[in-house]
Tab-separated table of C-alpha atoms in Angstrom:
chain	number	residue	atom	x	y	z
K	1	UNK	CA	-0.123	14.352	-33.800
K	2	UNK	CA	1.969	17.062	-32.047
K	3	UNK	CA	4.168	19.427	-34.127
K	4	UNK	CA	7.416	17.849	-35.135
K	5	UNK	CA	9.427	20.359	-33.144
K	6	UNK	CA	7.552	19.366	-29.945
K	7	UNK	CA	7.885	15.610	-30.691
K	8	UNK	CA	11.814	16.146	-31.147
K	9	UNK	CA	11.890	18.089	-27.859
K	10	UNK	CA	10.034	15.563	-25.870
K	11	UNK	CA	12.223	12.731	-27.212
K	12	UNK	CA	15.587	14.410	-26.385
K	13	UNK	CA	14.625	14.990	-22.791
K	14	UNK	CA	13.948	12.226	-20.356
K	15	UNK	CA	13.143	13.360	-16.861
K	16	UNK	CA	14.152	11.430	-13.898
K	17	UNK	CA	12.976	11.991	-10.296
K	18	UNK	CA	15.237	13.753	-7.897
K	19	UNK	CA	17.519	11.456	-5.716
K	20	UNK	CA	15.906	10.644	-2.382
K	21	UNK	CA	12.421	11.209	-3.475
K	22	UNK	CA	9.610	8.681	-4.219
K	23	UNK	CA	6.816	8.267	-6.743
K	24	UNK	CA	3.621	6.703	-5.562
K	25	UNK	CA	1.768	4.871	-8.349
K	26	UNK	CA	-1.572	3.445	-7.183
K	27	UNK	CA	-0.242	0.255	-5.674
K	28	UNK	CA	2.398	2.143	-3.624
K	29	UNK	CA	-0.138	4.783	-2.564
K	30	UNK	CA	-2.579	2.038	-1.457
K	31	UNK	CA	0.215	0.821	0.995
K	32	UNK	CA	0.879	4.343	2.176
K	33	UNK	CA	-2.840	4.920	2.601
K	34	UNK	CA	-3.136	1.757	4.503
K	35	UNK	CA	-0.569	3.025	7.071
K	36	UNK	CA	-1.999	6.568	7.167
K	37	UNK	CA	-5.517	5.289	7.739
K	38	UNK	CA	-4.307	3.231	10.757
K	39	UNK	CA	-2.543	6.254	12.169
K	40	UNK	CA	-5.636	8.376	11.821
K	41	UNK	CA	-8.112	5.795	13.244
K	42	UNK	CA	-5.970	5.256	16.290
K	43	UNK	CA	-5.420	8.946	16.760
K	44	UNK	CA	-9.118	9.598	16.674
K	45	UNK	CA	-9.721	6.766	19.169
K	46	UNK	CA	-7.474	8.711	21.569
K	47	UNK	CA	-9.371	11.900	20.992
K	48	UNK	CA	-6.688	13.598	18.974
K	49	UNK	CA	-7.621	16.251	16.427
K	50	UNK	CA	-5.826	16.579	13.158
K	51	UNK	CA	-4.064	19.830	11.940
K	52	UNK	CA	-1.540	20.719	9.334
K	53	UNK	CA	0.774	23.623	8.448
K	54	UNK	CA	2.711	24.943	5.377
K	55	UNK	CA	5.685	22.810	4.029
K	56	UNK	CA	7.737	25.937	3.737
K	57	UNK	CA	8.697	27.856	6.873
K	58	UNK	CA	11.210	30.600	7.811
K	59	UNK	CA	14.670	29.278	8.252
K	60	UNK	CA	14.939	30.913	11.752
K	61	UNK	CA	12.296	28.632	13.189
K	62	UNK	CA	14.761	25.762	12.964
K	63	UNK	CA	17.852	27.655	13.704
K	64	UNK	CA	16.216	28.943	16.880
K	65	UNK	CA	15.479	25.385	18.115
K	66	UNK	CA	18.297	23.290	16.918
K	67	UNK	CA	21.278	25.646	16.395
K	68	UNK	CA	23.091	26.702	13.238
K	69	UNK	CA	24.448	23.264	12.421
K	70	UNK	CA	20.937	22.062	11.573
K	71	UNK	CA	21.264	24.093	8.238
K	72	UNK	CA	23.359	21.499	6.677
K	73	UNK	CA	20.511	19.082	6.771
K	74	UNK	CA	17.858	21.383	5.444
K	75	UNK	CA	16.463	22.202	2.027
K	76	UNK	CA	16.899	25.913	2.451
K	77	UNK	CA	17.127	28.725	0.113
K	78	UNK	CA	16.387	32.467	-0.412
K	79	UNK	CA	12.870	32.950	-1.901
K	80	UNK	CA	12.047	35.676	-4.559
K	81	UNK	CA	11.102	38.000	-1.814
K	82	UNK	CA	14.585	37.765	-0.285
K	83	UNK	CA	13.296	35.657	2.630
K	84	UNK	CA	15.510	32.825	4.114
K	85	UNK	CA	13.182	29.820	4.051
K	86	UNK	CA	13.357	26.055	4.420
K	87	UNK	CA	11.196	23.152	3.603
K	88	UNK	CA	10.126	21.701	6.965
K	89	UNK	CA	12.511	18.999	8.267
K	90	UNK	CA	10.172	18.228	11.262
K	91	UNK	CA	6.789	19.342	12.430
K	92	UNK	CA	7.345	20.174	16.128
K	93	UNK	CA	8.613	23.879	15.523
K	94	UNK	CA	5.602	24.401	13.210
K	95	UNK	CA	3.332	23.082	16.014
K	96	UNK	CA	4.965	25.378	18.529
K	97	UNK	CA	4.504	28.407	16.201
K	98	UNK	CA	0.878	27.582	15.426
K	99	UNK	CA	0.130	27.115	19.272
K	100	UNK	CA	2.092	30.266	20.198
K	101	UNK	CA	-0.709	32.414	18.800
K	102	UNK	CA	-3.709	30.083	19.831
K	103	UNK	CA	-2.782	28.115	22.929
K	104	UNK	CA	-4.440	30.508	25.399
K	105	UNK	CA	-7.794	30.156	24.023
K	106	UNK	CA	-7.684	26.322	23.585
K	107	UNK	CA	-8.956	23.967	26.298
K	108	UNK	CA	-6.081	21.957	27.840
K	109	UNK	CA	-4.760	19.592	27.362
K	110	UNK	CA	-4.420	20.003	23.661
K	111	UNK	CA	-4.241	16.671	21.713
K	112	UNK	CA	-3.279	17.273	18.254
K	113	UNK	CA	-1.917	15.017	15.474
K	114	UNK	CA	-0.789	15.488	11.875
K	115	UNK	CA	0.796	13.402	9.002
K	116	UNK	CA	3.110	15.939	7.238
K	117	UNK	CA	5.625	15.266	4.398
K	118	UNK	CA	9.152	16.309	5.699
K	119	UNK	CA	12.286	17.130	3.892
K	120	UNK	CA	15.878	16.752	4.755
K	121	UNK	CA	18.821	17.224	2.562
K	122	UNK	CA	20.972	14.318	3.537
K	123	UNK	CA	23.301	11.592	2.188
K	124	UNK	CA	21.261	8.827	1.030
K	125	UNK	CA	21.396	5.421	2.861
K	126	UNK	CA	18.993	2.636	3.610
K	127	UNK	CA	15.869	3.842	5.421
K	128	UNK	CA	16.936	7.463	5.006
K	129	UNK	CA	15.386	9.384	2.064
K	130	UNK	CA	15.304	13.072	1.376
K	131	UNK	CA	11.584	13.216	1.952
K	132	UNK	CA	9.240	11.068	4.024
K	133	UNK	CA	5.815	11.240	5.729
K	134	UNK	CA	5.797	11.285	9.485
K	135	UNK	CA	2.827	10.950	11.898
K	136	UNK	CA	3.210	13.427	14.738
K	137	UNK	CA	1.038	13.294	17.935
K	138	UNK	CA	1.390	15.637	20.825
K	139	UNK	CA	-0.324	16.364	24.141
K	140	UNK	CA	0.362	19.995	25.061
K	141	UNK	CA	-0.613	21.605	28.508
K	142	UNK	CA	-0.233	18.647	30.894
K	143	UNK	CA	2.962	18.084	32.879
K	144	UNK	CA	1.971	14.702	34.544
K	145	UNK	CA	3.355	11.407	33.453
K	146	UNK	CA	-0.137	10.197	32.470
K	147	UNK	CA	0.194	12.394	29.435
K	148	UNK	CA	3.594	10.656	28.564
K	149	UNK	CA	1.904	7.276	28.944
K	150	UNK	CA	-0.981	8.420	26.708
K	151	UNK	CA	1.315	9.151	23.758
K	152	UNK	CA	3.456	6.045	24.166
K	153	UNK	CA	0.231	3.937	24.309
K	154	UNK	CA	-0.906	5.721	21.053
K	155	UNK	CA	2.281	4.875	19.232
K	156	UNK	CA	2.063	1.121	20.419
K	157	UNK	CA	-1.557	0.799	19.494
K	158	UNK	CA	-0.910	2.218	16.025
K	159	UNK	CA	1.641	-0.695	15.296
K	160	UNK	CA	-0.792	-3.106	16.879
K	161	UNK	CA	-3.543	-1.843	14.555
K	162	UNK	CA	-1.229	-2.596	11.553
K	163	UNK	CA	-0.729	-6.138	12.825
K	164	UNK	CA	2.516	-6.053	14.672
K	165	UNK	CA	2.570	-7.743	18.095
K	166	UNK	CA	4.744	-7.777	21.217
K	167	UNK	CA	7.187	-10.215	19.736
K	168	UNK	CA	7.747	-7.800	16.826
K	169	UNK	CA	8.527	-4.588	18.633
K	170	UNK	CA	9.096	-2.888	21.901
K	171	UNK	CA	9.091	0.447	23.383
K	172	UNK	CA	12.300	1.433	25.205
K	173	UNK	CA	11.712	4.180	27.651
K	174	UNK	CA	14.046	6.380	29.689
K	175	UNK	CA	14.071	9.810	31.348
K	176	UNK	CA	16.293	12.762	30.593
K	177	UNK	CA	15.706	14.469	33.931
K	178	UNK	CA	16.495	11.221	35.845
K	179	UNK	CA	19.643	10.876	33.762
K	180	UNK	CA	20.788	14.494	34.383
K	181	UNK	CA	20.163	13.988	38.262
K	182	UNK	CA	22.252	10.719	38.265
K	183	UNK	CA	25.153	12.246	35.891
K	184	UNK	CA	25.347	15.185	38.121
K	185	UNK	CA	25.656	13.082	41.164
K	186	UNK	CA	28.355	11.062	39.249
K	187	UNK	CA	30.405	14.285	38.711
K	188	UNK	CA	29.174	15.693	35.245
K	189	UNK	CA	28.591	19.403	35.337
K	190	UNK	CA	25.509	20.965	33.834
K	191	UNK	CA	27.390	22.312	30.857
K	192	UNK	CA	28.690	18.958	30.106
K	193	UNK	CA	25.439	17.244	30.132
K	194	UNK	CA	24.507	17.747	26.354
K	195	UNK	CA	27.926	16.421	25.470
K	196	UNK	CA	27.484	13.382	27.769
K	197	UNK	CA	24.127	12.606	26.235
K	198	UNK	CA	25.491	12.716	22.755
K	199	UNK	CA	28.355	10.364	23.716
K	200	UNK	CA	25.948	7.871	25.419
K	201	UNK	CA	23.594	8.004	22.390
K	202	UNK	CA	26.322	6.277	20.518
K	203	UNK	CA	26.727	3.294	23.021
K	204	UNK	CA	24.910	0.894	20.971
K	205	UNK	CA	26.875	1.622	17.802
K	206	UNK	CA	30.210	2.186	19.148
K	207	UNK	CA	30.589	0.243	22.493
K	208	UNK	CA	31.779	1.224	25.885
K	209	UNK	CA	35.334	1.795	25.250
K	210	UNK	CA	34.978	4.303	22.442
K	211	UNK	CA	32.250	6.217	24.482
K	212	UNK	CA	34.626	6.346	27.504
K	213	UNK	CA	37.295	7.859	25.113
K	214	UNK	CA	34.800	10.497	24.047
K	215	UNK	CA	33.800	11.302	27.630
K	216	UNK	CA	37.358	11.777	28.749
K	217	UNK	CA	39.048	13.293	25.651
K	218	UNK	CA	36.204	15.454	24.196
K	219	UNK	CA	34.302	16.390	27.368
K	220	UNK	CA	37.174	16.335	29.783
K	221	UNK	CA	35.720	14.072	32.398
K	222	UNK	CA	37.949	12.292	34.742
K	223	UNK	CA	38.476	8.619	34.089
K	224	UNK	CA	36.585	7.892	37.365
K	225	UNK	CA	33.655	10.085	36.442
K	226	UNK	CA	33.539	8.503	32.975
K	227	UNK	CA	33.581	5.066	34.516
K	228	UNK	CA	30.705	6.152	36.853
K	229	UNK	CA	28.634	7.394	33.906
K	230	UNK	CA	29.112	4.145	31.874
K	231	UNK	CA	28.263	2.246	35.031
K	232	UNK	CA	24.842	3.771	35.095
K	233	UNK	CA	24.196	2.513	31.576
K	234	UNK	CA	25.738	-0.895	31.991
K	235	UNK	CA	22.610	-2.408	33.611
K	236	UNK	CA	20.168	-0.098	31.659
K	237	UNK	CA	17.514	-0.861	34.313
K	238	UNK	CA	16.252	1.092	37.331
K	239	UNK	CA	17.502	-1.517	39.838
K	240	UNK	CA	21.261	-0.593	39.622
K	241	UNK	CA	20.377	3.155	39.812
K	242	UNK	CA	18.446	2.670	42.930
K	243	UNK	CA	21.106	0.645	44.616
K	244	UNK	CA	23.708	3.424	43.904
K	245	UNK	CA	21.807	6.681	44.043
K	246	UNK	CA	18.610	5.764	45.880
K	247	UNK	CA	19.733	7.825	48.863
K	248	UNK	CA	19.441	11.047	46.771
K	249	UNK	CA	15.965	12.533	46.809
K	250	UNK	CA	16.471	14.153	43.422
K	251	UNK	CA	17.116	10.785	41.743
K	252	UNK	CA	14.258	8.873	43.594
K	253	UNK	CA	11.723	11.552	42.719
K	254	UNK	CA	12.382	10.919	39.078
K	255	UNK	CA	12.598	7.111	39.608
K	256	UNK	CA	9.154	7.171	41.150
K	257	UNK	CA	7.766	9.181	38.220
K	258	UNK	CA	9.300	6.831	35.689
K	259	UNK	CA	7.780	3.810	37.582
K	260	UNK	CA	4.322	5.577	37.639
K	261	UNK	CA	4.558	6.068	33.832
K	262	UNK	CA	5.446	2.458	33.272
K	263	UNK	CA	2.714	1.449	35.752
K	264	UNK	CA	0.010	3.436	33.635
K	265	UNK	CA	1.046	1.437	30.487
K	266	UNK	CA	0.942	-1.834	32.468
K	267	UNK	CA	-2.638	-0.901	33.759
K	268	UNK	CA	-3.635	-0.447	30.006
K	269	UNK	CA	-2.424	-4.066	29.313
K	270	UNK	CA	0.595	-2.788	27.348
K	271	UNK	CA	3.310	-3.894	29.748
K	272	UNK	CA	4.807	-6.492	27.519
K	273	UNK	CA	5.537	-3.785	24.912
K	274	UNK	CA	7.508	-1.612	27.276
K	275	UNK	CA	10.997	-1.786	28.867
K	276	UNK	CA	13.136	0.771	30.830
K	277	UNK	CA	16.410	1.235	29.032
K	278	UNK	CA	18.547	4.066	30.286
K	279	UNK	CA	20.682	4.239	27.166
K	280	UNK	CA	17.760	5.911	25.276
K	281	UNK	CA	18.700	9.497	25.457
K	282	UNK	CA	17.452	10.868	22.075
K	283	UNK	CA	19.670	13.159	20.064
K	284	UNK	CA	17.651	16.339	20.192
K	285	UNK	CA	18.510	18.898	22.725
K	286	UNK	CA	15.090	20.032	23.554
K	287	UNK	CA	13.770	16.901	25.363
K	288	UNK	CA	13.436	17.627	29.189
K	289	UNK	CA	11.857	14.499	30.741
K	290	UNK	CA	10.650	10.976	29.634
K	291	UNK	CA	12.040	9.883	26.228
K	292	UNK	CA	11.253	6.767	24.138
K	293	UNK	CA	11.897	4.896	21.046
K	294	UNK	CA	10.063	2.025	19.323
K	295	UNK	CA	12.363	-0.783	17.851
K	296	UNK	CA	11.723	-4.010	16.130
K	297	UNK	CA	12.932	-6.762	18.363
K	298	UNK	CA	15.105	-8.409	15.814
K	299	UNK	CA	17.083	-5.197	15.610
K	300	UNK	CA	17.087	-5.307	11.839
K	301	UNK	CA	15.935	-1.605	11.303
K	302	UNK	CA	16.388	1.759	12.712
K	303	UNK	CA	14.078	3.128	15.257
K	304	UNK	CA	10.417	3.037	14.086
K	305	UNK	CA	9.378	6.013	16.353
K	306	UNK	CA	10.939	8.458	18.698
K	307	UNK	CA	9.603	10.952	20.986
K	308	UNK	CA	9.488	12.468	24.502
K	309	UNK	CA	8.632	15.401	26.749
K	310	UNK	CA	9.817	18.960	25.680
K	311	UNK	CA	8.589	21.389	28.340
K	312	UNK	CA	10.413	24.586	27.052
K	313	UNK	CA	9.925	24.457	23.161
K	314	UNK	CA	6.837	26.606	23.125
K	315	UNK	CA	8.452	29.490	24.751
K	316	UNK	CA	11.527	29.267	22.487
K	317	UNK	CA	9.252	30.376	19.577
K	318	UNK	CA	7.397	33.054	21.532
K	319	UNK	CA	4.540	31.115	22.963
K	320	UNK	CA	3.449	30.645	26.700
K	321	UNK	CA	5.550	28.215	28.625
K	322	UNK	CA	3.411	24.992	28.210
K	323	UNK	CA	4.480	21.466	28.967
K	324	UNK	CA	4.321	19.239	26.022
K	325	UNK	CA	5.055	15.494	25.048
K	326	UNK	CA	4.918	13.898	21.729
K	327	UNK	CA	6.420	11.722	18.989
K	328	UNK	CA	7.240	11.378	15.332
K	329	UNK	CA	6.786	8.024	13.484
K	330	UNK	CA	7.992	7.911	9.876
K	331	UNK	CA	6.554	5.837	6.969
K	332	UNK	CA	9.859	4.508	5.586
K	333	UNK	CA	11.088	2.136	8.395
K	334	UNK	CA	7.568	1.245	9.297
K	335	UNK	CA	6.819	0.281	5.765
K	336	UNK	CA	9.981	-1.812	5.395
K	337	UNK	CA	9.138	-3.692	8.702
K	338	UNK	CA	5.524	-4.369	7.595
K	339	UNK	CA	6.685	-5.712	4.316
K	340	UNK	CA	9.372	-7.831	5.962
K	341	UNK	CA	6.793	-9.301	8.408
K	342	UNK	CA	4.259	-10.008	5.443
K	343	UNK	CA	1.829	-7.410	6.734
K	344	UNK	CA	1.587	-5.324	3.619
K	345	UNK	CA	-1.934	-5.702	2.277
K	346	UNK	CA	-2.449	-7.211	-1.229
K	347	UNK	CA	-3.129	-4.541	-3.818
K	348	UNK	CA	-6.376	-5.381	-5.922
K	349	UNK	CA	-8.243	-3.196	-8.275
K	350	UNK	CA	-11.945	-3.347	-7.311
K	351	UNK	CA	-15.036	-1.806	-8.821
K	352	UNK	CA	-18.665	-2.602	-8.021
K	353	UNK	CA	-20.079	-2.776	-11.585
K	354	UNK	CA	-18.865	-2.994	-15.258
K	355	UNK	CA	-21.494	-2.227	-17.828
K	356	UNK	CA	-21.049	-4.291	-21.143
K	357	UNK	CA	-22.832	-3.008	-24.311
K	358	UNK	CA	-23.513	-5.484	-26.962
K	359	UNK	CA	-24.647	-3.010	-29.716
K	360	UNK	CA	-23.805	0.601	-30.193
K	361	UNK	CA	-27.514	1.663	-29.942
K	362	UNK	CA	-27.527	0.616	-26.119
K	363	UNK	CA	-24.721	3.066	-25.401
K	364	UNK	CA	-27.049	5.767	-24.135
K	365	UNK	CA	-28.850	3.340	-21.895
K	366	UNK	CA	-25.517	2.156	-20.590
K	367	UNK	CA	-24.456	5.692	-19.767
K	368	UNK	CA	-27.766	6.492	-18.064
K	369	UNK	CA	-27.501	3.270	-15.955
K	370	UNK	CA	-23.887	3.819	-15.168
K	371	UNK	CA	-24.461	7.374	-14.012
K	372	UNK	CA	-27.437	6.497	-11.805
K	373	UNK	CA	-25.347	3.862	-10.087
K	374	UNK	CA	-22.541	6.212	-9.665
K	375	UNK	CA	-25.019	8.704	-8.102
K	376	UNK	CA	-26.102	5.943	-5.666
K	377	UNK	CA	-22.399	5.659	-4.491
K	378	UNK	CA	-21.317	2.563	-6.654
K	379	UNK	CA	-17.963	2.538	-8.495
K	380	UNK	CA	-18.906	1.859	-12.117
K	381	UNK	CA	-16.858	1.417	-15.330
K	382	UNK	CA	-17.683	0.789	-18.978
K	383	UNK	CA	-15.596	0.622	-22.152
K	384	UNK	CA	-14.843	4.154	-23.363
K	385	UNK	CA	-14.966	3.047	-27.102
K	386	UNK	CA	-16.861	0.294	-29.060
K	387	UNK	CA	-15.189	-2.941	-28.347
K	388	UNK	CA	-16.185	-6.656	-28.703
K	389	UNK	CA	-18.074	-8.287	-25.811
K	390	UNK	CA	-15.037	-10.513	-25.218
K	391	UNK	CA	-12.731	-7.417	-24.813
K	392	UNK	CA	-15.352	-5.823	-22.544
K	393	UNK	CA	-15.489	-8.817	-20.310
K	394	UNK	CA	-11.721	-8.989	-20.207
K	395	UNK	CA	-11.576	-5.476	-19.141
K	396	UNK	CA	-14.151	-6.109	-16.416
K	397	UNK	CA	-11.839	-8.800	-15.115
K	398	UNK	CA	-8.766	-6.454	-15.189
K	399	UNK	CA	-10.668	-3.828	-13.193
K	400	UNK	CA	-11.818	-6.384	-10.590
K	401	UNK	CA	-15.685	-5.854	-11.112
K	402	UNK	CA	-17.818	-7.663	-8.617
K	403	UNK	CA	-20.696	-7.726	-11.129
K	404	UNK	CA	-21.199	-7.228	-14.780
K	405	UNK	CA	-24.457	-5.738	-16.263
K	406	UNK	CA	-24.888	-6.780	-19.920
K	407	UNK	CA	-27.064	-4.657	-22.231
K	408	UNK	CA	-28.142	-6.578	-25.353
K	409	UNK	CA	-30.609	-5.413	-27.962
K	410	UNK	CA	-33.300	-8.073	-27.225
K	411	UNK	CA	-33.163	-7.617	-23.465
K	412	UNK	CA	-33.203	-3.883	-23.636
K	413	UNK	CA	-36.201	-4.053	-25.930
K	414	UNK	CA	-38.001	-6.141	-23.233
K	415	UNK	CA	-36.940	-3.523	-20.470
K	416	UNK	CA	-34.337	-5.784	-18.797
K	417	UNK	CA	-30.478	-6.363	-18.533
K	418	UNK	CA	-28.539	-9.440	-17.521
K	419	UNK	CA	-26.617	-9.232	-14.356
K	420	UNK	CA	-23.683	-11.634	-13.805
K	421	UNK	CA	-22.171	-12.105	-10.332
K	422	UNK	CA	-18.415	-12.427	-11.143
K	423	UNK	CA	-17.504	-14.371	-7.917
K	424	UNK	CA	-20.150	-17.077	-8.473
K	425	UNK	CA	-20.789	-16.769	-12.164
K	426	UNK	CA	-24.522	-16.896	-11.593
K	427	UNK	CA	-26.639	-14.743	-13.911
K	428	UNK	CA	-30.207	-13.273	-13.576
K	429	UNK	CA	-32.384	-10.792	-15.370
K	430	UNK	CA	-32.869	-7.373	-13.724
K	431	UNK	CA	-35.554	-4.652	-14.813
K	432	UNK	CA	-33.938	-1.564	-16.298
K	433	UNK	CA	-36.168	0.514	-13.992
K	434	UNK	CA	-34.466	-1.191	-10.979
K	435	UNK	CA	-31.157	-0.132	-12.352
K	436	UNK	CA	-32.196	3.535	-13.196
């Protein structure tokens, strides 16, 4: 055994995982892979290419895009070379950095996706951990609304691929440029727009009265302007906006674009998944056009997915000014929703073949057969020590073997083995040559 000193040391220390982080033993990893595989399959159907980047980036990359207050949410530190760095809290800045150097040489539009692990140092609560995986998909280099429709359809189809239907979830869509046109018509100045969005973003959680208070007290809007702002969001749909502001070309231009976007999704047959909801503004400052969130219809969970158009981000990190639209979909809320709807697959251990050895002298034959079968692509197991036939058969059951090959001294002397189909229990003799 290990030296006593070492044994005492290991006993004294028990290590627990850090708060907000997860372990993935095989059954948990199988569920995670089930989700990732669906994300990758659907991305490829849409012609998206997979990329990745480093989990550690320069802190400036996030401060540049989101302002200094983002630092409170980051896993940031000074590295041994004196650099200010952070674990990535999101992927879009890395995408922008990667494309800044390459975008000129790439055919447009660029359709890229990735499934990174992201880190945020936040207070723990349900559905919010300190690390999670997130599927990001972006179309870069196309300004038209068909690109927006493409990424929303991709997000919807991934949830359909995982077994969710129109009665389970919906995509709520809006348009930041339409909202800014309307809000400015209602009397909000350009400087006040970010504050107005931040207030409206809380409508669902706080209600109209508290949001009105925010608009007048914090932003300094008149009571009349605040009422006009809330009026826009009261109906949530386009009809009310058209009735009130339809005479303004700036507003109607965006209404038409939003209708064209929804029309594209309807043409794909996804209309039942989509509704226009002007209260969706998305918190991030860099969105410039259509924005969207996917929610479960019962409203039990946080948003499953969020995204939108961000046409200025690439130039912020030193690239060419390229239009872009994309989303992020995390694995935590989605995993909870799939479990709640009974859509998590059963975890089963499965191997193709288990080789049972009746006497030690058959061991070398067993190793030869097992290895040949592995070479041919089969998953094969056998006992790693001498064990009774009963124990070996028990092990074959635990491992979920589809068939068992039994090597007994008499059979091997005749050049055969016994093959048992574990589903039906039927047995037959097979020539050893056939197996090797």
